[in-house]
Amino acid sequence: RGVPLPLGAIDKNKRSLVYIDNLVDLIRTCLSSSAARNLTLVVSDDKDVSTKQLLQLIAGALGVKSRLIYFPITLIKFMGLLVGRKGVEQKLCSSLQVSIGHTKDVLRWDPPYSMEDGLRLTAEWFHKFGR
């Protein structure tokens, strides 16, 4: 929509994401591999990005300009308190990472799509069907 987002300062956190086709591929691999039996495995695109990087990648995939404004994180926290959303800065600014090293080793599996591929394909779907 072109609305500037005050999230330009959130560049120290890291997030793990998973493209749906990577998840489906891992599930198929688990179903066909006895090595996955009785294991807890985690999945991601195997690339962690900050909130700022993610928003820039999404904008690039959509073919629009990233409109991020630098807002100090302390100000984001204060604004959250003002509007009754205590903890919003934690959700936006904290890291949430998983390591898929064990999954990759046990199943000899790598995500078939990069994060950039997944975002590009999702943006293509959005342009075609999402409006």
Protein backbone atom coordinates (compact mmCIF):
# COMPACT_ATOMS: atom_id res chain seq x y z
CA ARG A 1 0.00 0.00 0.00
CA GLY A 2 3.04 2.28 0.11
CA VAL A 3 2.63 3.16 3.78
CA PRO A 4 5.99 3.86 5.45
CA LEU A 5 6.75 1.43 8.27
CA PRO A 6 8.67 2.56 11.38
CA LEU A 7 10.72 -0.65 11.46
CA GLY A 8 13.99 0.45 9.86
CA ALA A 9 15.93 0.11 13.12
CA ILE A 10 15.08 -3.55 13.64
CA ASP A 11 18.18 -5.00 12.02
CA LYS A 12 19.87 -6.92 14.84
CA ASN A 13 17.29 -9.67 15.30
CA LYS A 14 17.16 -12.86 13.24
CA ARG A 15 14.12 -14.79 12.06
CA SER A 16 13.84 -18.24 10.54
CA LEU A 17 11.10 -18.65 7.96
CA VAL A 18 9.89 -21.52 5.82
CA TYR A 19 8.42 -21.38 2.34
CA ILE A 20 5.42 -23.69 2.06
CA ASP A 21 6.94 -25.80 -0.72
CA ASN A 22 10.04 -26.39 1.43
CA LEU A 23 7.77 -27.61 4.22
CA VAL A 24 5.89 -29.90 1.83
CA ASP A 25 9.17 -31.25 0.46
CA LEU A 26 10.42 -32.02 3.97
CA ILE A 27 7.16 -33.77 4.89
CA ARG A 28 7.41 -35.91 1.74
CA THR A 29 11.02 -36.72 2.59
CA CYS A 30 10.04 -37.72 6.14
CA LEU A 31 7.23 -39.93 4.91
CA SER A 32 9.56 -41.81 2.61
CA SER A 33 12.52 -42.10 4.98
CA SER A 34 12.82 -44.50 7.89
CA ALA A 35 15.55 -42.20 9.26
CA ALA A 36 12.83 -39.72 10.27
CA ARG A 37 10.91 -42.24 12.37
CA ASN A 38 10.30 -41.07 15.97
CA LEU A 39 12.37 -37.91 15.50
CA THR A 40 11.46 -34.33 16.13
CA LEU A 41 12.75 -32.32 13.19
CA VAL A 42 12.63 -28.62 12.47
CA VAL A 43 12.36 -26.89 9.13
CA SER A 44 13.25 -23.50 7.72
CA ASP A 45 14.57 -22.01 4.50
CA ASP A 46 18.03 -22.25 6.12
CA LYS A 47 18.60 -18.51 5.98
CA ASP A 48 17.87 -16.19 8.89
CA VAL A 49 17.04 -12.53 8.29
CA SER A 50 16.28 -9.49 10.41
CA THR A 51 12.87 -7.85 10.37
CA LYS A 52 14.34 -5.03 8.28
CA GLN A 53 15.94 -7.45 5.80
CA LEU A 54 12.72 -9.44 5.51
CA LEU A 55 10.67 -6.34 4.73
CA GLN A 56 13.24 -5.27 2.13
CA LEU A 57 13.17 -8.73 0.53
CA ILE A 58 9.35 -8.73 0.45
CA ALA A 59 9.30 -5.27 -1.14
CA GLY A 60 11.83 -6.39 -3.74
CA ALA A 61 9.83 -9.53 -4.52
CA LEU A 62 6.69 -7.44 -4.94
CA GLY A 63 8.54 -4.95 -7.13
CA VAL A 64 7.88 -2.00 -4.85
CA LYS A 65 10.13 0.36 -2.94
CA SER A 66 10.86 -0.55 0.66
CA ARG A 67 9.55 2.30 2.80
CA LEU A 68 11.17 1.81 6.16
CA ILE A 69 11.62 4.67 8.58
CA TYR A 70 14.27 4.53 11.27
CA PHE A 71 12.43 4.60 14.60
CA PRO A 72 14.52 3.87 17.71
CA ILE A 73 13.49 0.61 19.30
CA THR A 74 12.93 2.37 22.63
CA LEU A 75 10.38 4.60 20.87
CA ILE A 76 8.65 1.55 19.40
CA LYS A 77 8.45 0.11 22.93
CA PHE A 78 7.04 3.38 24.30
CA MET A 79 4.45 3.60 21.49
CA GLY A 80 3.41 0.03 22.25
CA LEU A 81 2.79 0.99 25.86
CA LEU A 82 0.79 4.05 24.80
CA VAL A 83 -1.59 2.06 22.64
CA GLY A 84 -1.92 -0.78 25.13
CA ARG A 85 0.24 -3.25 23.20
CA LYS A 86 2.88 -3.99 25.81
CA GLY A 87 5.33 -6.54 24.44
CA VAL A 88 4.85 -5.60 20.79
CA GLU A 89 8.51 -4.57 20.57
CA GLN A 90 9.51 -8.01 21.81
CA LYS A 91 7.51 -9.65 19.03
CA LEU A 92 8.98 -7.29 16.43
CA CYS A 93 12.55 -6.98 17.69
CA SER A 94 13.45 -10.34 19.21
CA SER A 95 15.08 -13.19 17.37
CA LEU A 96 13.24 -16.39 16.57
CA GLN A 97 15.65 -18.83 14.97
CA VAL A 98 15.83 -22.55 14.46
CA SER A 99 18.75 -24.61 13.28
CA ILE A 100 17.96 -27.24 10.66
CA GLY A 101 21.42 -28.79 10.79
CA HIS A 102 20.12 -31.97 12.43
CA THR A 103 17.27 -32.28 9.91
CA LYS A 104 19.68 -31.81 7.01
CA ASP A 105 22.16 -34.33 8.39
CA VAL A 106 19.67 -37.06 9.30
CA LEU A 107 17.68 -36.88 6.07
CA ARG A 108 20.42 -35.65 3.75
CA TRP A 109 17.93 -32.92 2.88
CA ASP A 110 18.30 -29.32 1.79
CA PRO A 111 15.45 -26.90 1.17
CA PRO A 112 14.81 -26.98 -2.60
CA TYR A 113 13.83 -23.28 -2.62
CA SER A 114 15.85 -20.38 -1.25
CA MET A 115 14.10 -17.76 0.85
CA GLU A 116 14.35 -15.37 -2.08
CA ASP A 117 12.77 -17.96 -4.41
CA GLY A 118 9.92 -18.50 -1.94
CA LEU A 119 9.26 -14.78 -1.59
CA ARG A 120 9.39 -14.28 -5.36
CA LEU A 121 6.97 -17.15 -6.00
CA THR A 122 4.66 -15.92 -3.24
CA ALA A 123 4.73 -12.39 -4.71
CA GLU A 124 3.91 -13.81 -8.16
CA TRP A 125 0.94 -15.66 -6.67
CA PHE A 126 -0.16 -12.50 -4.85
CA HIS A 127 0.00 -10.42 -8.03
CA LYS A 128 -2.04 -13.04 -9.88
CA PHE A 129 -4.64 -14.01 -7.26
CA GLY A 130 -4.29 -11.91 -4.12
CA ARG A 131 -5.98 -8.69 -5.07
